[in-house]
PDB file of C-alpha atoms in Angstrom:
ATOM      1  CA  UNK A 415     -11.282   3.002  -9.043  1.00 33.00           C
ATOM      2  CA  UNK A 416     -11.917   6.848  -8.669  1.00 34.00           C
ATOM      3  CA  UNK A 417     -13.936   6.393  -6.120  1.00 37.00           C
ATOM      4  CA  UNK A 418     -12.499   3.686  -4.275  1.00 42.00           C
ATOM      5  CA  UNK A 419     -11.380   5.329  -0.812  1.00 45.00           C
ATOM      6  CA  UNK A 420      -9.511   3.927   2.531  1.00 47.00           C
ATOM      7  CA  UNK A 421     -12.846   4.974   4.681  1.00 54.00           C
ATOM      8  CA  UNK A 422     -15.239   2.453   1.309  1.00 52.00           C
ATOM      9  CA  UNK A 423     -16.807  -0.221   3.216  1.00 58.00           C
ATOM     10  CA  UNK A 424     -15.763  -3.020   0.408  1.00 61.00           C
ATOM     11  CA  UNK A 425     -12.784  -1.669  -1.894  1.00 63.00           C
ATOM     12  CA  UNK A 426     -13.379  -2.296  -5.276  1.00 62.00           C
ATOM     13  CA  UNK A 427      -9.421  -2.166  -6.489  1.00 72.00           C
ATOM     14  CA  UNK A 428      -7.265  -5.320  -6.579  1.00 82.00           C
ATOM     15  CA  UNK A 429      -6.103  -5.598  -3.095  1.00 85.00           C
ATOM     16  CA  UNK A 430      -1.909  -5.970  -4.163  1.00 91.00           C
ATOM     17  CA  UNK A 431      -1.303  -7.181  -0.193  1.00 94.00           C
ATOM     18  CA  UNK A 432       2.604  -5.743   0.583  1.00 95.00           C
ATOM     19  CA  UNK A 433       4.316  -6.730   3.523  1.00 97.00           C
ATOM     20  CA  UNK A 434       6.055  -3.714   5.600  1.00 98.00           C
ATOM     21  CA  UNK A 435       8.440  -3.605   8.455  1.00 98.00           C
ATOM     22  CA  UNK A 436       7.354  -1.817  10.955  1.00 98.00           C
ATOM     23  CA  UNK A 437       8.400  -1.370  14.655  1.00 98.00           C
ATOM     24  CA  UNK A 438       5.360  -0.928  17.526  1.00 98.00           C
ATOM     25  CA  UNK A 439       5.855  -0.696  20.885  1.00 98.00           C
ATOM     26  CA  UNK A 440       9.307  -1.557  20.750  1.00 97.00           C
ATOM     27  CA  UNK A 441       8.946  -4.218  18.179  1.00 97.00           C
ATOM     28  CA  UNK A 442       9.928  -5.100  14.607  1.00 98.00           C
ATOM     29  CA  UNK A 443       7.430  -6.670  12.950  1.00 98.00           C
ATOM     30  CA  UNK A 444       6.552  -7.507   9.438  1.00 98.00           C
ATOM     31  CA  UNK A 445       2.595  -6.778   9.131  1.00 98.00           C
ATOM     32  CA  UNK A 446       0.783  -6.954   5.520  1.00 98.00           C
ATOM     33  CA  UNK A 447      -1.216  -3.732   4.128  1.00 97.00           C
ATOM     34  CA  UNK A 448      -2.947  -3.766   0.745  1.00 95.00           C
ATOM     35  CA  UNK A 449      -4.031  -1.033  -1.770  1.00 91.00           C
ATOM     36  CA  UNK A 450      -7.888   0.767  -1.170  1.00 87.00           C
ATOM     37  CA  UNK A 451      -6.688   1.558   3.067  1.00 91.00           C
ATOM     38  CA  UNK A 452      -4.997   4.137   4.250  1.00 92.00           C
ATOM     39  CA  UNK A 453      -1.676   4.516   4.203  1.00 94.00           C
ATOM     40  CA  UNK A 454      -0.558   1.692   2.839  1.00 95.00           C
ATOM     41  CA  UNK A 455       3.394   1.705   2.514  1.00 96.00           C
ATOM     42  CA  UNK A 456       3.878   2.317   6.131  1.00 97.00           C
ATOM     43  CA  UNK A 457       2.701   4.217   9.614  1.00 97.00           C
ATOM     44  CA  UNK A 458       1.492   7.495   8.445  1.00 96.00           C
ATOM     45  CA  UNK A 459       2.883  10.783  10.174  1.00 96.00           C
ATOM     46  CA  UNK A 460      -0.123  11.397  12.389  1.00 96.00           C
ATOM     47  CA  UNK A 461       0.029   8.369  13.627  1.00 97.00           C
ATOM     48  CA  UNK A 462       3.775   8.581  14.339  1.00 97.00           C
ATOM     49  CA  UNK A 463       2.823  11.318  16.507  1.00 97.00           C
ATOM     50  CA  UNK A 464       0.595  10.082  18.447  1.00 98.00           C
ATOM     51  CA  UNK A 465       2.312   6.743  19.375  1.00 98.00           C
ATOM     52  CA  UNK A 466       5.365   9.147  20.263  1.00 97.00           C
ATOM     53  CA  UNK A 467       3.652  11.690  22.305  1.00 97.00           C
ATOM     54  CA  UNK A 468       0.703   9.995  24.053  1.00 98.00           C
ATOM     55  CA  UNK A 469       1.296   8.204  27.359  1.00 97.00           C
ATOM     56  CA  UNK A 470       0.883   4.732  27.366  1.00 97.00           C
ATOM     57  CA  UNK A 471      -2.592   3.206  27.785  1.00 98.00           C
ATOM     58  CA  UNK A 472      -4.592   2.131  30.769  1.00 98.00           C
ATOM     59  CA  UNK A 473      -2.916  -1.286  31.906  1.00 98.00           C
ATOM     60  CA  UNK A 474      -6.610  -3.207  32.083  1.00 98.00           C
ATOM     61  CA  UNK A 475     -10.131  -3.047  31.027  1.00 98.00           C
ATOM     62  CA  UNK A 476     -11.655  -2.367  27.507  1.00 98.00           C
ATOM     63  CA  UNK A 477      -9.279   0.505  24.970  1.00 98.00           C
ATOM     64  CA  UNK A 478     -10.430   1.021  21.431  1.00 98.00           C
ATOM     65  CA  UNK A 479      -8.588   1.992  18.632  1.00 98.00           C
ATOM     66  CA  UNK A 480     -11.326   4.379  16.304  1.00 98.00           C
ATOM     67  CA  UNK A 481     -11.109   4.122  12.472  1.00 96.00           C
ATOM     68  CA  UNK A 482      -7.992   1.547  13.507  1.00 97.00           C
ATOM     69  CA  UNK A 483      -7.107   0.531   9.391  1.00 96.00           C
ATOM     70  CA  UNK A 484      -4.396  -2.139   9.255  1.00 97.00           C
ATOM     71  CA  UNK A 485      -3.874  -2.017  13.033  1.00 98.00           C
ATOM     72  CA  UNK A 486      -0.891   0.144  14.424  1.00 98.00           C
ATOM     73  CA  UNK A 487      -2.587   1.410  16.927  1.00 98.00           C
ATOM     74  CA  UNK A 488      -4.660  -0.994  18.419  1.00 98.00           C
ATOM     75  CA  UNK A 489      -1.465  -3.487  18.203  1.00 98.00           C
ATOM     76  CA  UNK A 490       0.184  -1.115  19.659  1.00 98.00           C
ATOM     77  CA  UNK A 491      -1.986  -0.693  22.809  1.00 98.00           C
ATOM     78  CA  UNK A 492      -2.099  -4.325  22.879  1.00 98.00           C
ATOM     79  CA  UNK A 493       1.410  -5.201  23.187  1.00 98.00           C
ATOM     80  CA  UNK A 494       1.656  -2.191  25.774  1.00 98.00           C
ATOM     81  CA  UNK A 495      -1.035  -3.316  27.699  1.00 98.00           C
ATOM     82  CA  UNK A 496      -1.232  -7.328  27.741  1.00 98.00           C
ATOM     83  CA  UNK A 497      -4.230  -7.505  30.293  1.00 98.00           C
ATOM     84  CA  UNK A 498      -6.504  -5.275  28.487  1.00 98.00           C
ATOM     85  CA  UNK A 499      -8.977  -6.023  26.298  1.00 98.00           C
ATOM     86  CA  UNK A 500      -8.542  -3.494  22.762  1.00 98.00           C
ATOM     87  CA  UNK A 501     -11.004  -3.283  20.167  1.00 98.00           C
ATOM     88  CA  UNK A 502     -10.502  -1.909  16.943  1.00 98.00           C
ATOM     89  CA  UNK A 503     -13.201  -0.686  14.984  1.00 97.00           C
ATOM     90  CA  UNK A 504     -13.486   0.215  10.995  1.00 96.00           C
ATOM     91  CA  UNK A 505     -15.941   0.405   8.560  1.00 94.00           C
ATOM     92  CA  UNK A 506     -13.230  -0.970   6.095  1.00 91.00           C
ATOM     93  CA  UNK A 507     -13.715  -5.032   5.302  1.00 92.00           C
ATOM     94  CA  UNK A 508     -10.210  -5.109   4.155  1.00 94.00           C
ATOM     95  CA  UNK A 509      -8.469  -3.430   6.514  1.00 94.00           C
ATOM     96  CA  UNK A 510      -9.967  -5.410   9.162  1.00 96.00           C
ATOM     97  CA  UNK A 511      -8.828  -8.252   7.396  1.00 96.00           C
ATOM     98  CA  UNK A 512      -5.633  -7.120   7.533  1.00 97.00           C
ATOM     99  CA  UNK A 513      -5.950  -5.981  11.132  1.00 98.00           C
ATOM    100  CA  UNK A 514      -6.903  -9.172  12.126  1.00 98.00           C
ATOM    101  CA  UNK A 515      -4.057 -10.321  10.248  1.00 98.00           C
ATOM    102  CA  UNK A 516      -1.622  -8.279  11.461  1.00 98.00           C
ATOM    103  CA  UNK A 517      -2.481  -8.775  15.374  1.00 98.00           C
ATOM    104  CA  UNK A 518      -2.221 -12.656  14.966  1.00 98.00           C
ATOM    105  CA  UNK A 519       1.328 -11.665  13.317  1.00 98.00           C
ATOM    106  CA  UNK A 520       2.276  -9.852  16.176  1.00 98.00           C
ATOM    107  CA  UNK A 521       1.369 -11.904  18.692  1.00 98.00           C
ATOM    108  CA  UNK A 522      -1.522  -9.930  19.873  1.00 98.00           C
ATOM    109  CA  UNK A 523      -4.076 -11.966  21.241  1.00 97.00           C
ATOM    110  CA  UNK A 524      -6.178  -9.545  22.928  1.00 98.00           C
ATOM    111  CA  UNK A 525      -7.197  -7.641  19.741  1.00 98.00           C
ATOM    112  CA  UNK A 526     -10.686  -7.662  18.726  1.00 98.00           C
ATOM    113  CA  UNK A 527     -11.513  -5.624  15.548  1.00 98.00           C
ATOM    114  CA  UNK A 528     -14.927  -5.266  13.708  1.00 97.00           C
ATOM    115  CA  UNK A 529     -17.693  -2.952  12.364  1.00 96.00           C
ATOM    116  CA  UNK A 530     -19.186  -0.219  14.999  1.00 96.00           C
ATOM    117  CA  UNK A 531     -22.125  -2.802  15.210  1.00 96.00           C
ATOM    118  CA  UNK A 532     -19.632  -5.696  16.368  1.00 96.00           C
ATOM    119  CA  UNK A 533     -18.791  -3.541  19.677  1.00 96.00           C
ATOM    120  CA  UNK A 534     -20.381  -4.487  22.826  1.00 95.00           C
ATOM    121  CA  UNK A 535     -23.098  -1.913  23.328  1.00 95.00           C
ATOM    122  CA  UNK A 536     -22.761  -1.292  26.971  1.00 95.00           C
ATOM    123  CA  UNK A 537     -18.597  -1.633  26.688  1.00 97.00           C
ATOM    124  CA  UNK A 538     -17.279   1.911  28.201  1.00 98.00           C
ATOM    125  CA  UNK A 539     -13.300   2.209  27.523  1.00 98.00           C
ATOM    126  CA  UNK A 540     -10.665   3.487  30.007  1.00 98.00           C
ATOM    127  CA  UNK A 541      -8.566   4.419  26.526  1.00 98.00           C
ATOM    128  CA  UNK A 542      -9.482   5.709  23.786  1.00 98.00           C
ATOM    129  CA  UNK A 543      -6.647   6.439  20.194  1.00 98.00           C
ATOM    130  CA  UNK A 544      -7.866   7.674  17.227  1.00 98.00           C
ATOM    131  CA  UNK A 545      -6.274   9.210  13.697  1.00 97.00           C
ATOM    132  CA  UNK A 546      -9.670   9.961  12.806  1.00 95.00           C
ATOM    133  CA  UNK A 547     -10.560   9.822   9.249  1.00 90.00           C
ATOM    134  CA  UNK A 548     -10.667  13.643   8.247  1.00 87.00           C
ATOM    135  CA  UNK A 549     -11.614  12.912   4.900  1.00 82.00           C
ATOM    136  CA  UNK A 550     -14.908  11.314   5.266  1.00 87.00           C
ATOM    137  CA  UNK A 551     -16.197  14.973   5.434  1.00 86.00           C
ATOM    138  CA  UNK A 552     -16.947  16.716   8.784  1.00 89.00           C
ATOM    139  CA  UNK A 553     -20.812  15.620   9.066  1.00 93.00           C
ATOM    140  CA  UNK A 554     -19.568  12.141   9.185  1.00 94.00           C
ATOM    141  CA  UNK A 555     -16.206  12.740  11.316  1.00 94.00           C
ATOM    142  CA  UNK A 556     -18.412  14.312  13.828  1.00 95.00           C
ATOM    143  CA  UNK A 557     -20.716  11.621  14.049  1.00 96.00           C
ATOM    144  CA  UNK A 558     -18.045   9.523  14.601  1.00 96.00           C
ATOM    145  CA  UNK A 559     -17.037  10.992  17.062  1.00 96.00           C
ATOM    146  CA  UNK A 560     -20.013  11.943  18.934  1.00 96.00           C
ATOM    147  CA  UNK A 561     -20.606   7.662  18.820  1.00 97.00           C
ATOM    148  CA  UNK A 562     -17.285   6.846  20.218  1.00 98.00           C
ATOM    149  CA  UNK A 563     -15.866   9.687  22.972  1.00 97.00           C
ATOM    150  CA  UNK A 564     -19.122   9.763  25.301  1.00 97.00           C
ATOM    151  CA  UNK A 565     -18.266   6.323  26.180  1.00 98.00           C
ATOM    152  CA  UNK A 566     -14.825   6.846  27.877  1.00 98.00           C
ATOM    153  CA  UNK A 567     -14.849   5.141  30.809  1.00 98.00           C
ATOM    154  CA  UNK A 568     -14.755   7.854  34.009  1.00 98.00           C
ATOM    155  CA  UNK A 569     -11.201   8.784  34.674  1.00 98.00           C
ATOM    156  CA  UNK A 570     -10.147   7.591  30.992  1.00 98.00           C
ATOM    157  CA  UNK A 571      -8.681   9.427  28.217  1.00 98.00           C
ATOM    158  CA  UNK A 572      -9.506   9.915  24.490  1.00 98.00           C
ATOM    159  CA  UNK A 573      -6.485  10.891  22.243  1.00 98.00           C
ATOM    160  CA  UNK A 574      -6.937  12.297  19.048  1.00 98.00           C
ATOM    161  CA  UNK A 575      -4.422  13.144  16.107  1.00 97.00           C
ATOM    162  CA  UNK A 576      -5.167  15.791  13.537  1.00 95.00           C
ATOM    163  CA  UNK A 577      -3.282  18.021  11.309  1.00 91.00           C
ATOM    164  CA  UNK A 578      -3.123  21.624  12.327  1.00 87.00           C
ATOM    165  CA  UNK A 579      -4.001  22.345   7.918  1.00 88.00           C
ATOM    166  CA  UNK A 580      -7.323  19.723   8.543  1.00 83.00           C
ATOM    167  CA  UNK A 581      -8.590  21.455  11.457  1.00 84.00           C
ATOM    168  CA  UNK A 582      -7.056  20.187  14.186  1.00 90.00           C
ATOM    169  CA  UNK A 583      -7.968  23.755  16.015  1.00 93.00           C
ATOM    170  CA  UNK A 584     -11.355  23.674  14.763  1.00 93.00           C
ATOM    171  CA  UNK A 585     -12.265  20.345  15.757  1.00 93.00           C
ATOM    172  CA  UNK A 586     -10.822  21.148  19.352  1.00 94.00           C
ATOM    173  CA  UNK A 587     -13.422  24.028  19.435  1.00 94.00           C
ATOM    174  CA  UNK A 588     -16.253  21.703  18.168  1.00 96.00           C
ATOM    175  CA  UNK A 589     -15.232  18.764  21.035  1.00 96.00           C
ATOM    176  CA  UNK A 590     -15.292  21.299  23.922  1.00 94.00           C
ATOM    177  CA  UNK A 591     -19.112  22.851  23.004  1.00 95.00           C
ATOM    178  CA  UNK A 592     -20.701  19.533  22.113  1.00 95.00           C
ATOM    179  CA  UNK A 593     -19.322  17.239  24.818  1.00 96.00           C
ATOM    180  CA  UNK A 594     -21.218  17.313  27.629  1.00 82.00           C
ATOM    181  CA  UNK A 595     -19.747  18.459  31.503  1.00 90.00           C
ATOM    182  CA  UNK A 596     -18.312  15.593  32.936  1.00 95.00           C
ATOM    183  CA  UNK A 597     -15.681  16.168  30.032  1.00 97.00           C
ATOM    184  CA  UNK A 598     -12.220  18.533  29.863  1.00 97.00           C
ATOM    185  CA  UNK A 599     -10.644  19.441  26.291  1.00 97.00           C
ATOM    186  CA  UNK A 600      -7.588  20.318  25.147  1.00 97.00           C
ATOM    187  CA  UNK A 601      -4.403  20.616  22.923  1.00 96.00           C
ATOM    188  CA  UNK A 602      -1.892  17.973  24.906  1.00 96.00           C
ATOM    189  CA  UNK A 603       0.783  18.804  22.072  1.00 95.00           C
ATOM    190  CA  UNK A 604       1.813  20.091  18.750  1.00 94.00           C
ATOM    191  CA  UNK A 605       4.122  17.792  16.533  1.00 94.00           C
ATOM    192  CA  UNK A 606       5.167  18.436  13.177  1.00 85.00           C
ATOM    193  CA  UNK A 607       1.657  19.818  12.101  1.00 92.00           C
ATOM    194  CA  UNK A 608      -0.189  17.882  13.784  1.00 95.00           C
ATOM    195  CA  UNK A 609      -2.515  18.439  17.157  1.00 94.00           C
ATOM    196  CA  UNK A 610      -2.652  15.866  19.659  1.00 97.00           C
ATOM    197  CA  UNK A 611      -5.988  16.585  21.224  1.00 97.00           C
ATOM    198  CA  UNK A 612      -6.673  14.734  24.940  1.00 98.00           C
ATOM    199  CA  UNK A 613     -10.635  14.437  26.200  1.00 98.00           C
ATOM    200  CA  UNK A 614     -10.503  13.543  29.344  1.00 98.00           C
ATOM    201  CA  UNK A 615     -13.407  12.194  31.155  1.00 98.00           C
ATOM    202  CA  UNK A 616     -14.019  13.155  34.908  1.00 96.00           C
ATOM    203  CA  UNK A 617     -17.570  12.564  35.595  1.00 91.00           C
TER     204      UNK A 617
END
């Protein structure tokens, strides 16, 4: 439907599940997507980028994956880091379906994924990957954001994906004057377009 988008709560388009091949951390799996999520036929560039760049996540404790679709990176975090504990969160029924799905598919047990209101309250993270959802408009994205990065563990590490032509630089600017001291921002790399953006929490 026209306005049937990846970040709609309940889809409203035939879901068409696909399976894909894929390979995360290391691994070739076959993982199921559907139609109404985003980027269906495969992992999308940004995301590419960040699971090349970034370095790989804190060994224990709580991660979350933000806006985490039909899984790639919090299954990805998972199979890096066995011992933690990685939450994915979406506002997307089907794709947390799917990401569900897909973590029992790959053998990731220590995947939890839900709504925002389905994480622990009190849960602080010592990682933190996002491919934030651009789209949803910048009121929103903010929000988003302003929900999830203030509770990075001390010490832990938020990283961030954006395309350089959807503000990457801007949204740098806007992290560094809203988050409060205690946090450091900045551009960790540039790949292909896109802006890997690190917030790092030291207090």
């Amino acid at each position: 439907m026209a306005n049937d988008h990846y970040f709609s709560a309940t889809p409203e388009s035939p879901a068409r599940p696909r399976q894909i091949r894929v390979t995360l951390a290391g691994r070739t799996l076959d993982l199921t997507t559907a139609a109404g999520v985003f980027s269906p036929d495969g992992i999308d560039r940004g995301t590419s980028v960040l699971l090349r760049t970034v370095p790989a996540p804190a060994p224990t404790g709580d991660l979350l994956d933000v806006g985490c679709g039909w899984g790639p990176l919090a299954i990805t975090m998972a199979l890096q880091s066995p011992d933690a504990h990685v939450w994915g969160v979406d506002v997307n029924e089907r794709v947390l379906d799917l990401a569900r799905t897909n973590a029992a598919t790959a053998g990731a047990g220590n995947v939890t994924v839900g709504l925002p209101a389905d994480i622990p309250p009190d849960a602080t993270f010592r990682t933190i990957w996002s491919n934030p959802p651009i789209r949803v408009g910048k009121d929103e994205l903010h929000d988003i954001l302003r929900t999830w990065i203030p509770r990075l563990a001390v010490g832990g590490d938020a990283w961030l994906v954006v395309s350089k032509d959807l503000g990457g630089d801007s949204l740098q600017r806007w992290l560094q004057q809203t988050l409060a001291e205690g946090f450091t921002v900045t551009r960790a790399t540039t790949d292909k377009g896109f802006r890997v953006i690190r917030v790092h929490r030291t207090a």
